[in-house]
Every structure is written in structure tokens, then in C-alpha cells.
PDB file of C-alpha atoms and ligand atoms in Angstrom:
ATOM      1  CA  UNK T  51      99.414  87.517  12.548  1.00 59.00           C
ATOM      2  CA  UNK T  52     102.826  88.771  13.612  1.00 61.00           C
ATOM      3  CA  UNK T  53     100.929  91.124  15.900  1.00 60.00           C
ATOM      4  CA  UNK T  54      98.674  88.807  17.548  1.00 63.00           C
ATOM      5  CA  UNK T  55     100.511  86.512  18.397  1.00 59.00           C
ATOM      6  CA  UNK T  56     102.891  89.243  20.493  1.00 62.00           C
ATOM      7  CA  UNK T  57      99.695  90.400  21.841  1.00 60.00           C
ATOM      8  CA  UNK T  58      98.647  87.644  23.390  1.00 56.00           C
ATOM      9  CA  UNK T  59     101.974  86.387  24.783  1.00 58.00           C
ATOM     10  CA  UNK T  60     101.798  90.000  26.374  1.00 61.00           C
ATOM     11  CA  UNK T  61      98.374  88.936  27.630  1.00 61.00           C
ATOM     12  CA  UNK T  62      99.453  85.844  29.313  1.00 58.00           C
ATOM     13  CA  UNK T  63     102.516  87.286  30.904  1.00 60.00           C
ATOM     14  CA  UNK T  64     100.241  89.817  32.742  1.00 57.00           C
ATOM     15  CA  UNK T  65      98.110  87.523  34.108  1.00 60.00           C
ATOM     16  CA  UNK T  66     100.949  85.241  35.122  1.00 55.00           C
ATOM     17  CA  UNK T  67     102.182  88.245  37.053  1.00 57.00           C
ATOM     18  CA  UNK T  68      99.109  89.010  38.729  1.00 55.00           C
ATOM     19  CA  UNK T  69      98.358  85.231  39.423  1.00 56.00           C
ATOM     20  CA  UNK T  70     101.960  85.142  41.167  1.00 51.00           C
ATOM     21  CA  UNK T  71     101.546  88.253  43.040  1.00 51.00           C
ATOM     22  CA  UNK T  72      97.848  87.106  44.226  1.00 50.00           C
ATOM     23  CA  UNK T  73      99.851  83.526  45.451  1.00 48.00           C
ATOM     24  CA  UNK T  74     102.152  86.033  47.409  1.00 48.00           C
ATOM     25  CA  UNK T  75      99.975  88.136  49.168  1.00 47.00           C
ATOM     26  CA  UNK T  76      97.613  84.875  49.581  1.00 46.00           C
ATOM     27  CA  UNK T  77      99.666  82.314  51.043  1.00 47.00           C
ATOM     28  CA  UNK T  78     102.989  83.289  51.528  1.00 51.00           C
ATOM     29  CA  UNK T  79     103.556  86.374  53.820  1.00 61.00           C
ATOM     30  CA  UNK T  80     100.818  87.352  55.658  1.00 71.00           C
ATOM     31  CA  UNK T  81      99.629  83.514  56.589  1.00 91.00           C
ATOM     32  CA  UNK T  82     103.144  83.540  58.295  1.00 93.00           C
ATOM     33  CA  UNK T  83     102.012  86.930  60.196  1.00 94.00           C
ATOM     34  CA  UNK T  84      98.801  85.806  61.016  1.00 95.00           C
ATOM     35  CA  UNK T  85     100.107  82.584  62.771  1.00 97.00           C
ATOM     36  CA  UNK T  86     103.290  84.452  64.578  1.00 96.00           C
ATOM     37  CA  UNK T  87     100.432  86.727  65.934  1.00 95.00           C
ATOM     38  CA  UNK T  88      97.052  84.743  66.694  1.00 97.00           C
ATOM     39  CA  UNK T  89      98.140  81.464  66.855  1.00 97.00           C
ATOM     40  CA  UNK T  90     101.545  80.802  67.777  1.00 97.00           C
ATOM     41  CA  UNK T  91     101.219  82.164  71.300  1.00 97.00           C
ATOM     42  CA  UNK T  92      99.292  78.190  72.084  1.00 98.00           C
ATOM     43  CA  UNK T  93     101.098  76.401  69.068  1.00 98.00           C
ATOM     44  CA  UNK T  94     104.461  78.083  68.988  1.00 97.00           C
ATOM     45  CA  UNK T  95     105.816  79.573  66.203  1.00 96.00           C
ATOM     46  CA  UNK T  96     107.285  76.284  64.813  1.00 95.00           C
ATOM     47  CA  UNK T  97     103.510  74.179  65.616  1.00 97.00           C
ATOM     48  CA  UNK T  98     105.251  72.074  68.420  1.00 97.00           C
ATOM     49  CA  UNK T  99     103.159  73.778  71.002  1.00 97.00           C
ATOM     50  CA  UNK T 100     105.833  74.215  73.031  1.00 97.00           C
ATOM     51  CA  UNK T 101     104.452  76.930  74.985  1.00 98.00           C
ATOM     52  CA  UNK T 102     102.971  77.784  78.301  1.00 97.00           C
ATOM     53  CA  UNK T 103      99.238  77.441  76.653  1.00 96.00           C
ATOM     54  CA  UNK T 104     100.220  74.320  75.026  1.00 97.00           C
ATOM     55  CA  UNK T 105     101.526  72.518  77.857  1.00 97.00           C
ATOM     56  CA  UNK T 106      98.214  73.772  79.596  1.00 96.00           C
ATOM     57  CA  UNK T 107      95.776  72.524  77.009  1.00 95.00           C
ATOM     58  CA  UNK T 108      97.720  69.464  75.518  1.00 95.00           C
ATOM     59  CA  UNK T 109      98.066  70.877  72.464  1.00 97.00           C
ATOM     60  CA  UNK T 110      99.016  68.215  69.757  1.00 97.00           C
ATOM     61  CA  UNK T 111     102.525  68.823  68.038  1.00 97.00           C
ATOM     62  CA  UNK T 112     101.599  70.041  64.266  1.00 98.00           C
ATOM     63  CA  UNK T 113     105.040  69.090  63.102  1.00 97.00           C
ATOM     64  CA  UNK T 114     104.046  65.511  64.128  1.00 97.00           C
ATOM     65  CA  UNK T 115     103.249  63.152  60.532  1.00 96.00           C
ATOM     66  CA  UNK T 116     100.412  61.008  62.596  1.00 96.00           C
ATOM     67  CA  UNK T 117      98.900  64.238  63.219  1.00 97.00           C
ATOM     68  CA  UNK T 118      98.906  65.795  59.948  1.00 97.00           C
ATOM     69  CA  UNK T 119      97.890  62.225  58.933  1.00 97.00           C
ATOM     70  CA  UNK T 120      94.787  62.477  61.104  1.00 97.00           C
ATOM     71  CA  UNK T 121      93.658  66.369  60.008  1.00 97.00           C
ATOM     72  CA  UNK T 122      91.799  66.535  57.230  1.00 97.00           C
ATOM     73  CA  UNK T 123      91.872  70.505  55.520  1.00 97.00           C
ATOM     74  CA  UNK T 124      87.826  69.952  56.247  1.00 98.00           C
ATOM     75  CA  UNK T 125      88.508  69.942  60.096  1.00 98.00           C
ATOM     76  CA  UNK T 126      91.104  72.190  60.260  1.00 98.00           C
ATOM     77  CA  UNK T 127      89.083  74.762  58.623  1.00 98.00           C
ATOM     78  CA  UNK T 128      86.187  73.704  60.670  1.00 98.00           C
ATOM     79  CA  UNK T 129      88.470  74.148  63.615  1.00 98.00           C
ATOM     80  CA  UNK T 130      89.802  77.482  62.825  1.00 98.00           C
ATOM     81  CA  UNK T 131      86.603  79.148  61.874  1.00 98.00           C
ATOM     82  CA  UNK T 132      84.383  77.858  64.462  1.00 98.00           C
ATOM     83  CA  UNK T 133      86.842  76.961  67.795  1.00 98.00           C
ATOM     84  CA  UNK T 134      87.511  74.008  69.681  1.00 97.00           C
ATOM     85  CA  UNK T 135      85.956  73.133  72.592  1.00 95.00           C
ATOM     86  CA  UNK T 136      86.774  70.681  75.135  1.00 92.00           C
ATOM     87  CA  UNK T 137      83.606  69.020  77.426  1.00 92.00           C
ATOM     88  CA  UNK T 138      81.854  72.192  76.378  1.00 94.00           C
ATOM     89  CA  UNK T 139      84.686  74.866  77.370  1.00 94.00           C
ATOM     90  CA  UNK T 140      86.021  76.489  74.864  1.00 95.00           C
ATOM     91  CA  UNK T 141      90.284  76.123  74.289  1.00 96.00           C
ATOM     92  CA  UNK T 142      90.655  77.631  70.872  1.00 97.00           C
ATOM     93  CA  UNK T 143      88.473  80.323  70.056  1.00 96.00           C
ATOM     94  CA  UNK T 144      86.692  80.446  66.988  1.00 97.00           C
ATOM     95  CA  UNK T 145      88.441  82.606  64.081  1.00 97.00           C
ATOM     96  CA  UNK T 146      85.941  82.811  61.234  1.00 97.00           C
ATOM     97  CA  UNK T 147      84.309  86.357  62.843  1.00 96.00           C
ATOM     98  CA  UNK T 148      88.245  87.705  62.432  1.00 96.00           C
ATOM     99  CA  UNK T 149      89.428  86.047  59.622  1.00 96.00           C
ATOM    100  CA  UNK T 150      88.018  85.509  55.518  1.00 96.00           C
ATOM    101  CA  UNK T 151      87.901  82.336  53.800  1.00 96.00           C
ATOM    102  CA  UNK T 152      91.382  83.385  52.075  1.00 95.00           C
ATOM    103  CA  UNK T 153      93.056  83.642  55.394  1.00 95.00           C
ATOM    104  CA  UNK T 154      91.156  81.067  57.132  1.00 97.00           C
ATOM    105  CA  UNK T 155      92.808  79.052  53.848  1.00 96.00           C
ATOM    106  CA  UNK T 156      95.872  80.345  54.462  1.00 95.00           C
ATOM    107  CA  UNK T 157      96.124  79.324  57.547  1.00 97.00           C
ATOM    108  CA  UNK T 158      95.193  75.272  56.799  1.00 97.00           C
ATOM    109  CA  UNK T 159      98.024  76.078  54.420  1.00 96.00           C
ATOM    110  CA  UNK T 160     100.473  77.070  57.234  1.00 96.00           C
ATOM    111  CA  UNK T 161      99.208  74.082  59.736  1.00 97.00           C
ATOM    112  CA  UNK T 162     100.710  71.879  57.158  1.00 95.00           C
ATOM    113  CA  UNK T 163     103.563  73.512  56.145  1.00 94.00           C
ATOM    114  CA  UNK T 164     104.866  72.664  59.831  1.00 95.00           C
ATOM    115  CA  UNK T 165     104.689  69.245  59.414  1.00 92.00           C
ATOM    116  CA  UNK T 166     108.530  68.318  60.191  1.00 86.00           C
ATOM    117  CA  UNK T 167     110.399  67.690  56.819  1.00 53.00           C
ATOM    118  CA  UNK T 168     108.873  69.990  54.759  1.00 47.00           C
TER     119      UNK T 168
HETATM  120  C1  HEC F1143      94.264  79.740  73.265  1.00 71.28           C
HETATM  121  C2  HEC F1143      95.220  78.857  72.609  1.00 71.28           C
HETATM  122  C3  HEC F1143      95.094  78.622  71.109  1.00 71.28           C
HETATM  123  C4  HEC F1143      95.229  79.547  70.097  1.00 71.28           C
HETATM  124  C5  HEC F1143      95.526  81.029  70.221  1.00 71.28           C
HETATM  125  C6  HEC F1143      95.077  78.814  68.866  1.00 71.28           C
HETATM  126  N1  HEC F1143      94.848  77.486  69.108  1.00 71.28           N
HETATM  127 FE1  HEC F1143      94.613  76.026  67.722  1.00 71.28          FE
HETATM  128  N2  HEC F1143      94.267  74.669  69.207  1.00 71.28           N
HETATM  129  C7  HEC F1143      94.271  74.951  70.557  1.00 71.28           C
HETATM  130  C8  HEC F1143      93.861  73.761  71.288  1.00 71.28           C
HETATM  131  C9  HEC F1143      93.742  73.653  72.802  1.00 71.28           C
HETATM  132  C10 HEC F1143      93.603  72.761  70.327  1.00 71.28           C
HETATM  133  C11 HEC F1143      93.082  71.337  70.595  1.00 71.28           C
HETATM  134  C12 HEC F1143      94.194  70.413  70.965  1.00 71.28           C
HETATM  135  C13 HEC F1143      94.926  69.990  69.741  1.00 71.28           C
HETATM  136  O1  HEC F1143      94.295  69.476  68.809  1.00 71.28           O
HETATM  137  O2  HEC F1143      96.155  70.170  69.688  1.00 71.28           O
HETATM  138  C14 HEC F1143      93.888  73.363  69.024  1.00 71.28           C
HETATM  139  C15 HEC F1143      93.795  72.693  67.823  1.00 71.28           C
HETATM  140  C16 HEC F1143      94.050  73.244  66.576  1.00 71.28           C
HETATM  141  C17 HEC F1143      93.957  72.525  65.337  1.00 71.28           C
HETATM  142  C18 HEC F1143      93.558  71.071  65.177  1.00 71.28           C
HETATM  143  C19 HEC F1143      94.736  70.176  65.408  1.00 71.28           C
HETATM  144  C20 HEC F1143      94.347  68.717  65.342  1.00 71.28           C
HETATM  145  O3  HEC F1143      95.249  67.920  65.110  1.00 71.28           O
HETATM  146  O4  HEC F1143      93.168  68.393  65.488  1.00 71.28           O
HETATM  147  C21 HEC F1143      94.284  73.415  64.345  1.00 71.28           C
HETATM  148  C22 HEC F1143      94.330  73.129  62.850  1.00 71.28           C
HETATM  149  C23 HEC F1143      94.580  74.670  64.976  1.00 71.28           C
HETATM  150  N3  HEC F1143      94.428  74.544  66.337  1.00 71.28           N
HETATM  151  C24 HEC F1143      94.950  75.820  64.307  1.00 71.28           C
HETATM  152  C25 HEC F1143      95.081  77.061  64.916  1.00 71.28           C
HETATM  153  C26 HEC F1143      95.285  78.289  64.185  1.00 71.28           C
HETATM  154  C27 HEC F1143      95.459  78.397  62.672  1.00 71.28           C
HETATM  155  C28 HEC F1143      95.326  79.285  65.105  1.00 71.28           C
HETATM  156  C29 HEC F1143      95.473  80.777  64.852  1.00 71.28           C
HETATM  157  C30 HEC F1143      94.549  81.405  63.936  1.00 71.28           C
HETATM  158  C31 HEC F1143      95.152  78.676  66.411  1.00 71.28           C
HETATM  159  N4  HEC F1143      94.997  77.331  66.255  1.00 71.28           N
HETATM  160  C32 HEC F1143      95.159  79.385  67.606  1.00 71.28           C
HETATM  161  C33 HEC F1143      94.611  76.146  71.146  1.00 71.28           C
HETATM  162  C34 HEC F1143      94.835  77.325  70.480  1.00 71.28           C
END
């Protein structure tokens, strides 16, 4: 009894490890690297869009609660895999040929996190 009941505290403490270390390499670092380098040079690094590109294309500020209000997750994965286009040119390029789902979710997770407060 003594025995099992060790073993399976081992058990869980294992996959509580691994869960935590998936989380890490998931969401927290490389989401951060993937926005400083594909997406921050239009939305800035802090989602403001404070940048040439943003000025140039009106890009919302991310940071901004009426925006975050009006993205759903739905669109802004729609928006990261497959673009944005504006009167049929394209102003974001599409990201789902570059990116998997787990980044692509990664990402939506990022957008959010910007949102000023947080
Ligand atoms: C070439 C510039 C450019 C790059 C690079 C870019 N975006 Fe965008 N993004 C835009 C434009 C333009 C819009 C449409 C205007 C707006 O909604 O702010 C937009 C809109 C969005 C929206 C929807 C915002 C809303 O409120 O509807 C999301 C989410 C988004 N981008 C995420 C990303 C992510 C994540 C990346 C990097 C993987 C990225 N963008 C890279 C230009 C860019």
C-alpha cells in the first residue's frame, strides 16, 4: 500500500513537470520571440502599433480594451493564419504556411496579453 501510494505521487509529479515545461516552451518564451520578430515590426513590440507600418496601415492599438473587446480568439486566429486584406490588397500577410496551430495559439495568447493592465 505504502508503496503505491509513493508511486503514484511520483507519477503525478512527473507529469506535472512535463505539463509545466510544455506551458513554457508553449506560451511563454518563444510566443514573445515570434512577435518581437514577425509581428512587432507593424504592431510594435508593446501592440500600440506605433511604428512606421502602423501609422501606414492604421493599425488598431492592441493594448486598447474596446479592441480586445471586439476580437474574438476565432478572428484573431483567422487573422493570423490566413492575412488581412484591405479592398482586396493584402496588409498582413497570412501566417498559417509559417507557423503551427501551437504557435499560431501562442500568438492569440500574446495579442491579449498586450491589452494595457495586464
Ligand atoms: C505588414 C505589417 C503587419 C505585420 C508584420 C503583422 N500585422 Fe497584424 N495587422 C496588420 C494590419 C494592417 C492589420 C489590420 C488593421 C488592424 O486591425 O489593426 C492587422 C491586424 C491584426 C490583428 C487583428 C486586430 C483586430 O483588432 O482586428 C491581429 C490579431 C494581428 N494583426 C496579429 C498579428 C500577429 C500575431 C502578427 C505576427 C505573426 C502580425 N499581426 C503581423 C499588419 C501587420
Amino acid at each position: 500500500m505504502k508503496i503505491k501510494t509513493r508511486t503514484l505521487l511520483r507519477t503525478g509529479a512527473v507529469a506535472g513537470a512535463m505539463a509545466g515545461a510544455l506551458c513554457w516552451t508553449a506560451w511563454a518564451g518563444p510566443a514573445d520571440g515570434l512577435w518581437n520578430s514577425n509581428c512587432a515590426s507593424c504592431h510594435g513590440k508593446d501592440g500600440k502599433g506605433n511604428t512606421l507600418m502602423g501609422h501606414k496601415l492604421h493599425i488598431k492599438d492592441l493594448t486598447d480594451a474596446k479592441v480586445q473587446a471586439a476580437l474574438t480568439d476565432e478572428q484573431a486566429t483567422k487573422d493570423i493564419k490566413d492575412g488581412i486584406k484591405e479592398n482586396g490588397r493584402p496588409v498582413m500577410k497570412a501566417f498559417g504556411g509559417k507557423f503551427n496551430d501551437d504557435q499560431v495559439k501562442a500568438l492569440v495568447a500574446k495579442v491579449r496579453s498586450l491589452k494595457s493592465g495586464k
